[in-house]
Short mmCIF file of C-alpha atoms and ligand atoms in Angstrom, two decimals:
data_model
loop_
_atom_site.label_atom_id
_atom_site.label_comp_id
_atom_site.label_asym_id
_atom_site.label_seq_id
_atom_site.Cartn_x
_atom_site.Cartn_y
_atom_site.Cartn_z
CA MET A 1206 -8.25 -3.31 -10.27
CA ASP A 1207 -10.14 -1.27 -12.77
CA GLY A 1208 -12.87 1.24 -12.08
CA ASN A 1209 -11.21 2.50 -8.92
CA GLU A 1210 -8.54 4.82 -10.12
CA SER A 1211 -10.39 8.11 -9.83
CA ASP A 1212 -10.42 8.48 -6.11
CA SER A 1213 -6.95 8.40 -4.64
CA SER A 1214 -5.25 10.83 -6.93
CA ASP A 1215 -6.71 13.80 -5.08
CA ASN A 1216 -5.04 12.64 -1.94
CA GLY A 1217 -1.70 12.42 -3.64
CA PHE A 1218 -1.47 8.69 -3.07
CA GLU A 1219 -0.77 6.57 -5.96
CA ASP A 1220 -2.97 3.59 -5.65
CA LEU A 1221 -5.59 1.53 -3.97
CA GLN A 1222 -5.66 -1.81 -2.31
CA ILE A 1223 -5.60 -3.99 -5.33
CA VAL A 1224 -3.78 -4.37 -8.57
CA ASN A 1225 -4.06 -7.48 -10.65
CA ARG A 1226 -2.71 -10.47 -8.87
CA GLY A 1227 -0.24 -12.47 -10.87
CA ALA A 1228 -0.76 -15.73 -9.11
CA GLU A 1229 -3.82 -17.33 -7.67
CA ASP A 1230 -4.50 -16.50 -4.06
CA ASP A 1231 -2.95 -19.27 -2.09
CA ASP A 1232 -4.70 -20.64 0.91
CA ASP A 1233 -1.63 -21.42 2.96
CA SER A 1234 -0.74 -18.93 5.62
CA ALA A 1235 2.32 -16.80 5.13
CA ASP A 1236 3.96 -17.98 8.30
CA GLY A 1237 3.13 -21.62 7.90
CA SER A 1238 0.81 -21.61 10.89
CA ASP A 1239 -2.41 -23.53 11.04
CA VAL A 1240 -4.64 -20.55 10.44
CA VAL A 1241 -7.89 -21.40 8.73
CA HIS A 1242 -8.52 -19.43 5.56
CA LEU A 1243 -11.91 -18.61 4.29
CA GLY A 1244 -11.01 -16.73 1.15
CA HIS A 1245 -9.94 -19.21 -1.47
CA ASP A 1246 -13.23 -20.98 -1.90
CA ALA A 1247 -15.59 -18.31 -0.68
CA ASN A 1248 -16.99 -17.62 -4.15
CA ASP A 1249 -17.94 -21.25 -4.50
CA GLU A 1250 -19.52 -21.26 -1.09
CA ARG A 1251 -21.59 -18.18 -1.82
CA ASP A 1252 -22.68 -19.67 -5.12
CA ASN A 1253 -23.82 -22.75 -3.31
CA GLU A 1254 -25.71 -20.69 -0.78
CA ASP A 1255 -27.40 -18.71 -3.50
CA GLY A 1256 -28.56 -21.89 -5.11
CA ASN A 1257 -29.80 -23.40 -1.91
CA GLY A 1258 -31.26 -20.81 0.39
CA SER A 1259 -32.64 -23.14 3.00
CA GLU A 1260 -29.26 -24.75 3.55
CA ALA A 1261 -27.62 -21.36 3.95
CA ASP A 1262 -30.25 -20.13 6.37
CA SER A 1263 -29.79 -23.15 8.53
CA GLU A 1264 -26.04 -22.55 8.90
CA GLU A 1265 -25.13 -21.29 12.32
CA GLU A 1266 -23.81 -17.77 12.70
CA HIS A 1267 -20.14 -17.53 13.52
CA PHE A 1268 -17.81 -14.65 14.19
CA TYR A 1269 -14.71 -13.92 12.17
CA ASP A 1270 -11.45 -15.28 13.53
CA ILE A 1271 -9.51 -12.01 13.76
CA SER A 1272 -6.17 -13.85 13.83
CA ILE A 1273 -6.72 -14.53 10.10
CA ALA A 1274 -6.29 -10.86 9.21
CA ALA A 1275 -3.18 -10.65 11.40
CA SER A 1276 -1.56 -13.53 9.48
CA HIS A 1277 -1.45 -11.39 6.29
CA SER A 1278 -2.08 -14.50 4.24
CA TYR A 1279 -2.74 -12.41 1.11
CA LEU A 1280 1.05 -12.08 0.82
CA GLY A 1281 1.08 -15.68 -0.36
CA ALA A 1282 2.59 -18.90 0.90
CA GLY A 1283 6.12 -18.28 -0.30
CA LEU A 1284 7.37 -16.56 2.85
CA ALA A 1285 9.95 -18.38 4.95
CA VAL A 1286 11.01 -17.53 8.47
CA VAL A 1287 14.19 -15.45 8.57
CA ARG A 1288 16.26 -16.88 11.40
CA GLY A 1289 18.56 -15.04 13.79
CA ARG A 1290 17.95 -11.74 15.50
CA SER A 1291 20.05 -8.62 15.80
CA VAL A 1292 20.51 -7.05 19.21
CA VAL A 1293 20.11 -3.31 18.97
CA GLU A 1294 19.98 -1.02 21.99
CA ALA A 1295 19.44 2.66 22.65
CA GLY A 1296 22.36 4.70 21.37
CA TRP A 1297 23.23 2.18 18.65
CA ALA A 1298 24.35 4.02 15.55
CA GLY A 1299 24.75 2.46 12.17
CA ARG A 1300 23.91 2.47 8.49
CA VAL A 1301 20.70 0.88 7.27
CA PRO A 1302 18.83 0.95 3.98
CA ALA A 1303 15.73 3.12 4.38
CA LEU A 1304 12.59 4.09 2.53
CA ALA A 1305 10.13 6.91 3.05
CA HIS A 1306 6.85 5.86 4.65
CA HIS A 1307 3.60 7.82 4.42
CA GLY A 1308 2.91 7.83 8.16
CA VAL A 1309 4.30 7.18 11.61
CA LEU A 1310 4.81 3.56 12.66
CA PHE A 1311 5.40 2.59 16.29
CA PRO A 1312 7.61 -0.22 17.60
CA GLY A 1313 5.62 -3.44 17.91
CA GLU A 1314 3.64 -2.94 14.70
CA THR A 1315 3.69 -5.60 11.99
CA VAL A 1316 4.96 -4.29 8.67
CA PRO A 1317 3.90 -6.35 5.62
CA MET A 1318 5.75 -5.12 2.55
CA LEU A 1319 6.25 -5.74 -1.11
CA LEU A 1320 9.12 -4.01 -2.88
CA PRO A 1321 8.29 -4.23 -6.59
CA ARG A 1322 11.51 -2.62 -7.88
CA ALA A 1323 14.75 -4.55 -8.43
CA HIS A 1324 16.94 -1.84 -6.88
CA ASP A 1325 14.98 -1.81 -3.60
CA ALA A 1326 14.66 -5.59 -3.56
CA ALA A 1327 18.41 -6.04 -3.98
CA LEU A 1328 19.19 -3.70 -1.06
CA LEU A 1329 16.63 -5.40 1.14
CA VAL A 1330 17.94 -8.89 0.34
CA GLN A 1331 21.45 -7.68 1.22
CA ALA A 1332 20.10 -6.35 4.52
CA ILE A 1333 18.38 -9.67 5.26
CA ARG A 1334 21.65 -11.53 4.71
CA ARG A 1335 23.53 -9.03 6.90
CA ASP A 1336 21.51 -8.02 10.00
CA LYS A 1337 17.86 -8.10 8.80
CA LEU A 1338 17.46 -4.41 9.60
CA PHE A 1339 16.04 -1.61 7.49
CA GLY A 1340 14.41 1.73 8.22
CA LEU A 1341 11.14 3.44 7.39
CA LEU A 1342 11.37 7.22 7.50
CA CYS A 1343 8.48 9.14 9.04
CA PRO A 1344 7.08 12.22 7.32
CA ASP A 1345 6.57 15.57 9.01
CA GLU A 1346 3.15 16.75 10.21
CA VAL A 1347 2.07 17.72 6.72
CA GLY A 1348 3.28 14.46 5.20
CA VAL A 1349 5.53 15.83 2.45
CA MET A 1350 8.95 16.33 4.09
CA LEU A 1351 11.17 14.09 6.19
CA SER A 1352 10.65 14.55 9.92
CA GLY A 1353 14.14 13.26 10.69
CA TYR A 1354 12.62 10.37 12.65
CA GLY A 1355 12.04 6.82 11.59
CA VAL A 1356 11.46 3.32 12.81
CA LEU A 1357 13.96 0.49 12.61
CA CYS A 1358 12.35 -2.71 11.32
CA GLU A 1359 13.53 -6.28 11.49
CA VAL A 1360 12.57 -8.74 8.76
CA MET A 1361 10.78 -11.75 10.27
CA MET A 1362 9.67 -13.62 7.12
CA ALA A 1363 10.61 -13.18 3.49
CA GLY A 1364 10.05 -14.72 0.10
CA ILE A 1365 13.48 -14.83 -1.52
CA ASP A 1366 14.21 -16.83 -4.61
CA GLU A 1367 17.71 -18.15 -3.79
CA THR A 1368 18.22 -19.23 -7.40
CA GLN A 1369 18.15 -15.59 -8.52
CA ASP A 1370 21.29 -13.52 -8.04
CA GLU A 1371 19.38 -10.29 -8.46
CA PRO A 1372 15.77 -10.43 -7.31
CA THR A 1373 13.34 -8.25 -9.23
CA SER A 1374 10.97 -7.91 -6.28
CA VAL A 1375 10.68 -9.15 -2.72
CA THR A 1376 7.73 -9.74 -0.41
CA PHE A 1377 8.32 -9.87 3.32
CA LYS A 1378 6.88 -9.36 6.76
CA ALA A 1379 8.80 -7.29 9.29
CA ARG A 1380 8.28 -5.89 12.74
CA ALA A 1381 9.00 -2.34 13.83
CA ILE A 1382 11.43 -2.62 16.75
CA HIS A 1383 13.02 0.76 17.61
CA ARG A 1384 12.57 4.46 17.08
CA PHE A 1385 15.51 6.22 15.53
CA ARG A 1386 16.49 9.63 14.28
CA LEU A 1387 18.88 10.43 11.49
CA LEU A 1388 22.41 10.71 12.90
CA LYS A 1389 22.92 13.95 10.99
CA MET A 1390 19.67 15.79 11.01
CA PRO A 1391 19.32 17.64 7.70
CA LYS A 1392 19.89 21.37 7.91
CA THR A 1393 17.31 21.99 5.19
CA THR A 1394 14.02 20.24 4.64
CA ILE A 1395 14.17 17.18 2.45
CA PRO A 1396 11.10 16.02 0.54
CA LEU A 1397 9.84 12.57 1.35
CA SER A 1398 10.01 11.71 -2.34
CA ALA A 1399 13.83 11.80 -2.14
CA TYR A 1400 13.52 8.47 -0.34
CA ALA A 1401 10.87 6.94 -2.58
CA ARG A 1402 13.59 4.44 -3.48
CA MET A 1403 15.66 2.72 -0.84
CA ARG A 1404 18.84 4.56 0.19
CA THR A 1405 21.36 3.96 2.93
CA VAL A 1406 21.10 6.36 5.87
CA GLU A 1407 22.98 6.76 9.14
CA VAL A 1408 20.72 6.49 12.15
CA VAL A 1409 20.95 6.47 15.94
CA VAL A 1410 18.47 4.48 18.02
CA LEU A 1411 16.53 6.60 20.51
CA PRO A 1412 16.23 5.73 24.22
CA GLU A 1413 13.02 4.45 25.77
CA LEU A 1414 12.86 6.01 29.21
CA CYS A 1415 10.46 5.03 31.95
CA ALA A 1416 11.14 6.80 35.22
CA ARG A 1417 8.41 5.22 37.31
CA ASP A 1418 9.95 5.99 40.70
CA THR A 1419 11.07 9.52 40.02
CA LEU A 1420 8.84 10.97 42.74
CA ARG A 1421 9.63 8.33 45.37
CA ALA A 1422 11.58 10.88 47.45
CA ALA A 1423 8.83 13.47 47.08
CA ARG A 1424 5.89 11.69 48.59
CA LEU A 1425 4.47 10.84 52.00
CA HIS A 1426 5.94 7.45 52.87
CA SER A 1427 3.48 7.05 55.72
CA LEU A 1428 0.82 6.61 53.02
CA ASP A 1429 2.74 3.94 51.04
CA PRO A 1430 0.63 1.03 52.39
CA LEU A 1431 -2.39 2.64 50.69
CA ARG A 1432 -0.70 2.87 47.29
CA GLY A 1433 -0.76 0.22 44.59
CA PRO A 1434 -2.69 -1.04 41.61
CA THR A 1435 -5.32 -2.82 43.67
CA HIS A 1436 -6.57 0.31 45.37
CA LEU A 1437 -9.47 2.35 44.14
CA ALA A 1438 -8.77 5.18 41.70
CA PRO A 1439 -10.40 7.90 43.91
CA VAL A 1440 -8.16 6.83 46.81
CA GLN A 1441 -5.08 7.05 44.60
CA ARG A 1442 -6.04 10.50 43.40
CA ARG A 1443 -6.54 11.63 47.02
CA LEU A 1444 -3.04 10.35 47.86
CA ARG A 1445 -1.53 12.26 44.92
CA THR A 1446 -3.31 15.40 46.11
CA LEU A 1447 -1.83 14.98 49.60
CA ASP A 1448 1.65 14.38 48.14
CA ALA A 1449 1.37 17.52 46.05
CA ALA A 1450 0.17 19.56 49.04
CA VAL A 1451 3.34 18.91 51.07
CA THR A 1452 5.93 19.26 48.28
CA PRO A 1453 6.81 22.00 45.78
CA TRP A 1454 5.57 19.79 42.94
CA PRO A 1455 2.12 20.58 41.52
CA LEU A 1456 -0.50 17.87 41.20
CA PHE A 1457 -0.16 17.43 37.44
CA VAL A 1458 3.43 16.27 37.91
CA TYR A 1459 2.17 13.45 40.13
CA GLU A 1460 -0.49 12.66 37.53
CA ILE A 1461 2.15 12.27 34.80
CA PHE A 1462 4.14 9.78 36.84
CA ASP A 1463 1.19 7.74 38.11
CA TYR A 1464 1.42 4.74 35.82
CA GLU A 1465 -1.37 2.78 37.50
CA SER A 1466 -3.99 5.49 37.13
CA MET A 1467 -3.07 5.98 33.47
CA ARG A 1468 -3.20 2.25 32.85
CA HIS A 1469 -6.60 2.18 34.51
CA ALA A 1470 -7.93 4.89 32.16
CA ILE A 1471 -6.47 3.10 29.14
CA HIS A 1472 -7.93 -0.23 30.26
CA ASP A 1473 -11.37 1.34 30.62
CA TYR A 1474 -11.22 2.79 27.12
CA PHE A 1475 -10.08 -0.39 25.40
CA ARG A 1476 -12.63 -2.46 27.31
CA THR A 1477 -15.29 -0.61 25.32
CA ILE A 1478 -13.80 -2.01 22.11
CA MET A 1479 -13.01 -5.44 23.58
CA LEU A 1480 -9.25 -5.09 23.44
CA GLU A 1481 -8.47 -4.73 27.14
CA ASP A 1482 -6.93 -8.23 27.32
CA LYS A 1483 -4.36 -7.23 24.66
CA LEU A 1484 -2.72 -4.50 26.74
CA PRO A 1485 1.04 -5.10 27.14
CA GLU A 1486 2.30 -5.14 30.72
CA ASP A 1487 5.30 -2.84 30.67
CA ALA A 1488 4.89 0.91 30.27
CA VAL A 1489 7.04 1.30 27.15
CA SER A 1490 5.25 -1.42 25.16
CA LEU A 1491 1.89 -0.18 26.43
CA SER A 1492 2.61 3.37 25.29
CA PHE A 1493 3.47 2.16 21.78
CA TRP A 1494 0.51 -0.21 21.60
CA VAL A 1495 -1.92 2.55 22.62
CA ALA A 1496 -0.37 4.95 20.11
CA SER A 1497 -0.94 2.34 17.39
CA ASN A 1498 -4.56 1.81 18.38
CA LEU A 1499 -5.84 5.35 18.79
CA ALA A 1500 -7.41 7.31 15.96
CA LEU A 1501 -5.13 10.34 15.90
CA SER A 1502 -4.06 13.03 13.49
CA ALA A 1503 -0.65 12.81 11.83
CA ALA A 1504 0.59 15.68 14.02
CA ASP A 1505 -0.49 13.94 17.24
CA ARG A 1506 1.10 10.66 16.16
CA LEU A 1507 4.37 12.39 15.39
CA ALA A 1508 4.24 14.17 18.76
CA LEU A 1509 3.82 10.81 20.53
CA PHE A 1510 6.63 9.32 18.45
CA ALA A 1511 9.11 12.05 19.33
CA VAL A 1512 8.69 11.59 23.09
CA ASP A 1513 11.44 9.52 24.76
CA ASP A 1514 9.66 8.95 28.07
CA ALA A 1515 6.97 6.27 28.08
CA LEU A 1516 5.08 7.82 31.01
CA LEU A 1517 4.85 11.16 29.29
CA ARG A 1518 3.65 9.37 26.14
CA LEU A 1519 0.99 7.56 28.17
CA HIS A 1520 -0.04 10.84 29.79
CA MET A 1521 -0.57 12.36 26.36
CA GLU A 1522 -2.51 9.29 25.23
CA VAL A 1523 -4.87 9.46 28.21
CA HIS A 1524 -5.53 13.08 27.24
CA PHE A 1525 -6.36 11.95 23.68
CA ILE A 1526 -8.63 9.20 24.99
CA ARG A 1527 -10.65 11.70 27.02
CA ARG A 1528 -11.02 14.04 24.09
CA LYS A 1529 -14.39 13.74 22.37
CA SER A 1530 -14.02 13.65 18.62
CA VAL A 1531 -15.45 12.25 15.41
CA LEU A 1532 -13.61 10.92 12.37
CA CYS A 1533 -13.75 13.15 9.32
CA CYS A 1534 -12.67 13.04 5.70
CA SER A 1535 -9.21 14.64 5.56
CA SER A 1536 -10.07 16.31 2.31
CA CYS A 1537 -13.37 18.10 3.09
CA MET A 1538 -13.79 17.45 6.86
CA ALA A 1539 -17.23 15.87 6.39
CA GLN A 1540 -17.98 13.41 9.19
CA ILE A 1541 -17.19 9.81 8.24
CA ALA A 1542 -17.47 7.77 11.43
CA ARG A 1543 -17.84 7.92 15.20
CA LYS A 1544 -15.18 6.74 17.59
CA GLU A 1545 -17.60 4.38 19.37
CA HIS A 1546 -17.91 2.37 16.14
CA ILE A 1547 -14.20 1.52 16.06
CA PHE A 1548 -13.71 -2.22 16.62
CA PRO A 1549 -10.95 -4.78 16.00
CA MET A 1550 -11.00 -7.03 12.93
CA SER A 1551 -7.39 -8.12 13.48
CA SER A 1552 -5.73 -9.50 16.57
CA GLU A 1553 -3.12 -6.78 16.04
CA GLY A 1554 -5.74 -4.23 17.13
CA VAL A 1555 -8.11 -1.72 15.57
CA HIS A 1556 -5.31 -0.41 13.38
CA SER A 1557 -3.20 -2.64 11.13
CA ASN A 1558 -0.91 -2.20 8.16
CA TYR A 1559 -1.67 -3.98 4.91
CA THR A 1560 0.12 -3.87 1.59
CA ASN A 1561 -1.19 -4.11 -1.93
CA LEU A 1562 0.43 -5.65 -4.98
CA GLY A 1563 1.76 -2.27 -6.04
CA GLY A 1564 3.84 -2.27 -2.86
CA TYR A 1565 1.85 0.52 -1.22
CA MET A 1566 1.21 -0.01 2.47
CA HIS A 1567 -2.11 1.15 3.89
CA ASP A 1568 -2.74 1.80 7.54
CA ILE A 1569 -6.30 0.67 8.17
CA LEU A 1570 -8.71 1.50 11.00
CA THR A 1571 -11.74 -0.80 11.18
CA VAL A 1572 -15.20 0.56 12.04
CA SER A 1573 -18.57 -1.15 12.17
CA GLU A 1574 -20.57 1.81 10.86
CA VAL A 1575 -19.90 4.88 8.75
CA CYS A 1576 -21.88 7.90 7.58
CA GLY A 1577 -21.42 9.95 4.46
CA VAL A 1578 -19.51 7.19 2.68
CA ALA A 1579 -20.46 5.75 -0.71
CA PRO A 1580 -19.27 2.59 -2.47
CA SER A 1581 -17.42 3.01 -5.75
CA GLY A 1582 -17.00 0.27 -8.32
CA ALA A 1583 -17.66 -3.43 -8.09
CA ALA A 1584 -16.95 -5.73 -5.17
CA SER A 1585 -13.99 -8.07 -5.41
CA ALA A 1586 -12.55 -10.91 -3.34
CA GLU A 1587 -9.14 -10.72 -4.99
CA TYR A 1588 -6.18 -10.26 -2.64
CA SER A 1589 -8.57 -9.48 0.23
CA TRP A 1590 -6.87 -8.42 3.43
CA PHE A 1591 -9.74 -10.07 5.27
CA PRO A 1592 -10.13 -13.51 3.66
CA GLY A 1593 -13.83 -14.38 3.59
CA TYR A 1594 -14.81 -10.80 2.78
CA THR A 1595 -15.12 -9.00 -0.52
CA TRP A 1596 -13.96 -5.42 -0.72
CA THR A 1597 -15.39 -2.36 -2.46
CA VAL A 1598 -13.69 1.01 -2.68
CA ALA A 1599 -15.41 3.53 -0.39
CA VAL A 1600 -15.36 7.25 -1.10
CA CYS A 1601 -16.46 10.31 0.85
CA ALA A 1602 -20.02 11.04 -0.32
CA ASN A 1603 -19.34 14.77 -0.06
CA CYS A 1604 -16.12 15.17 -2.06
CA MET A 1605 -15.80 11.68 -3.64
CA VAL A 1606 -12.23 11.24 -2.40
CA HIS A 1607 -11.12 7.74 -1.48
CA VAL A 1608 -11.38 7.13 2.28
CA GLY A 1609 -11.23 3.33 2.56
CA TRP A 1610 -13.07 0.14 1.70
CA ARG A 1611 -16.30 -1.62 2.54
CA PHE A 1612 -15.86 -5.29 3.35
CA GLU A 1613 -18.80 -7.66 2.96
CA ALA A 1614 -18.95 -11.23 4.23
CA MET A 1615 -19.07 -13.88 1.50
CA LYS A 1616 -20.95 -16.30 3.72
CA ARG A 1617 -24.28 -15.25 5.11
CA SER A 1618 -23.48 -16.89 8.42
CA LEU A 1619 -20.28 -14.86 8.93
CA ARG A 1620 -20.37 -11.99 11.43
CA PRO A 1621 -19.92 -9.11 11.13
CA SER A 1622 -21.74 -9.23 7.82
CA GLU A 1623 -20.04 -6.00 6.79
CA PHE A 1624 -17.62 -3.44 8.13
CA TYR A 1625 -15.39 -0.65 6.86
CA GLY A 1626 -11.64 -0.20 6.73
CA LEU A 1627 -10.70 3.49 6.76
CA CYS A 1628 -7.24 4.68 5.71
CA ARG A 1629 -5.57 6.46 8.58
CA ASN A 1630 -4.13 8.98 6.12
CA TYR A 1631 -7.47 9.78 4.54
CA VAL A 1632 -9.47 10.37 7.73
CA GLN A 1633 -8.63 12.41 10.79
CA PRO A 1634 -10.25 13.06 14.15
CA TYR A 1635 -11.99 16.36 14.73
CA ASP A 1636 -12.82 17.61 18.21
CA THR A 1637 -16.55 17.97 18.79
CA ASP A 1638 -18.16 21.05 20.32
CA GLU A 1639 -18.63 19.36 23.66
CA ALA A 1640 -14.92 18.68 23.89
CA ARG A 1641 -14.00 22.25 23.08
CA GLY A 1642 -16.52 23.44 25.67
CA GLU A 1643 -14.86 21.38 28.39
CA GLN A 1644 -11.41 22.75 27.75
ZN1 ZN B 1887 -14.65 14.42 1.76
#
C-alpha cells in the first residue's frame, strides 16, 4: 500500500501489513470450513448504509465472531489440507529447512506464512512432501543475532500448484509444535540475516518436563486429604507453609511446584480478558499458551522459551502477571496502551500471528484503547486480517514510528466499532512505579 512506507524503516523492519494484492480477496475460508466472512462485500454494505441511514440505525448490534480472524481467510481459498503427521519426540535430532524469525514463537501457535521467493518455496515444498517439518529460528534478546533456539513447525495447509515443477512462491498455514536448539550451537554469534533465506540446519528437539510430584516425599501426608484443586487458595498456602516448616525446603520451592495455585492465578488473570475458558488442561500446554498471551518483552519471552520445565515456566508467568506495567513504544518508550485494555479479537487469544503479501509475519496484540497513537494514511479494507474491518497504519504520536494498526468496523452495527492491533516487536511492557515500589 502506498502512503505508509515512512514508519517501519526506523524499526529496521521492512514492511507493513499490506502490499498490493494480486488477486481479489476471496470469501472462502482457507481451511474450507463454514466460517462466515464479512470482508468481501463490506464496502457495498457500508455504501448502502450511508445511503440509507434509517435502515442502518435499525440494524441490531452484533459482536464480531472472533473465529473469523483465527481462520486467516486473507490467505485466500487456495489452501488444501496437508495430510499425514510426523511423530517427533524430545531428543529427536534431524535436518530441517529453517528461516530466521523476528521473535519467539511458542508451541501451539498458528503460523500463517507466505514465502515469496522461489528458492524458499522450493525447499518448503520439498519439506511438505517429505515430513512437513520446517524450523523458525528465534533471535537473541536484542533481535539481531541467532539465539540458537527455534521452533519446529508442521505444515497443516498449503497452496501448492502441482502443475508447476518449481513453485515461485508458496502460501501455507503451519502450527508450531516443538522447541528445538541447534545441534551444534555456534561458537561465534551469527546474525539473524544469515538465515533470511531458508537453509538446512541440524536441530535437536528439547524436552518438556513437568515434575508435578517432585515434593511428594517432602510433605506432610497427614494433610493430604486437605489438598487438591477444589480447596480454597488460602488453605493451600497454609498447607505449603506447614510443609516448608518441617522440611529443609524453603517455601518458594513449594510455590514453584504448586500447579493448582499457579493455575488459579492464571485463571483469575485471563478471566479479566474473557479468555479463562480457553486455558489448556495440561501444564505444558498451559505454560506455552500463557506465554503466547502475555504482553512481554523479547528478553522475557526468550527466558520463558529456554526453560525446559513447565512448572518453572508457569511460575515465571505468574510473576509476570502480578507485575504492574504499561505498554510503551519500543522506540521512544512513550506510553501506548494499558494492560487492562488488552482483549481478544481472535479465538487464538490476545496475540496472533498474521502475514502480509510481502511474506512478513506480524505478531499482533489487540487492545480496545490506546493513548499517544496517531493514524497515518488512508483506511483500507484490502487483505484485512479482520474481515469486516478496515485498517489504518498507526504510529507513535511522539516519535512517529510504526506501532500497529487501527481497525474500524465497516458496518455500524458491528462491535467493537474500532480497536487496535499493536505489533509485539514495536511495543514493550514497562514496569510502573507502583510495581517497582512493591519489589
Ligand atoms: Zn515512540
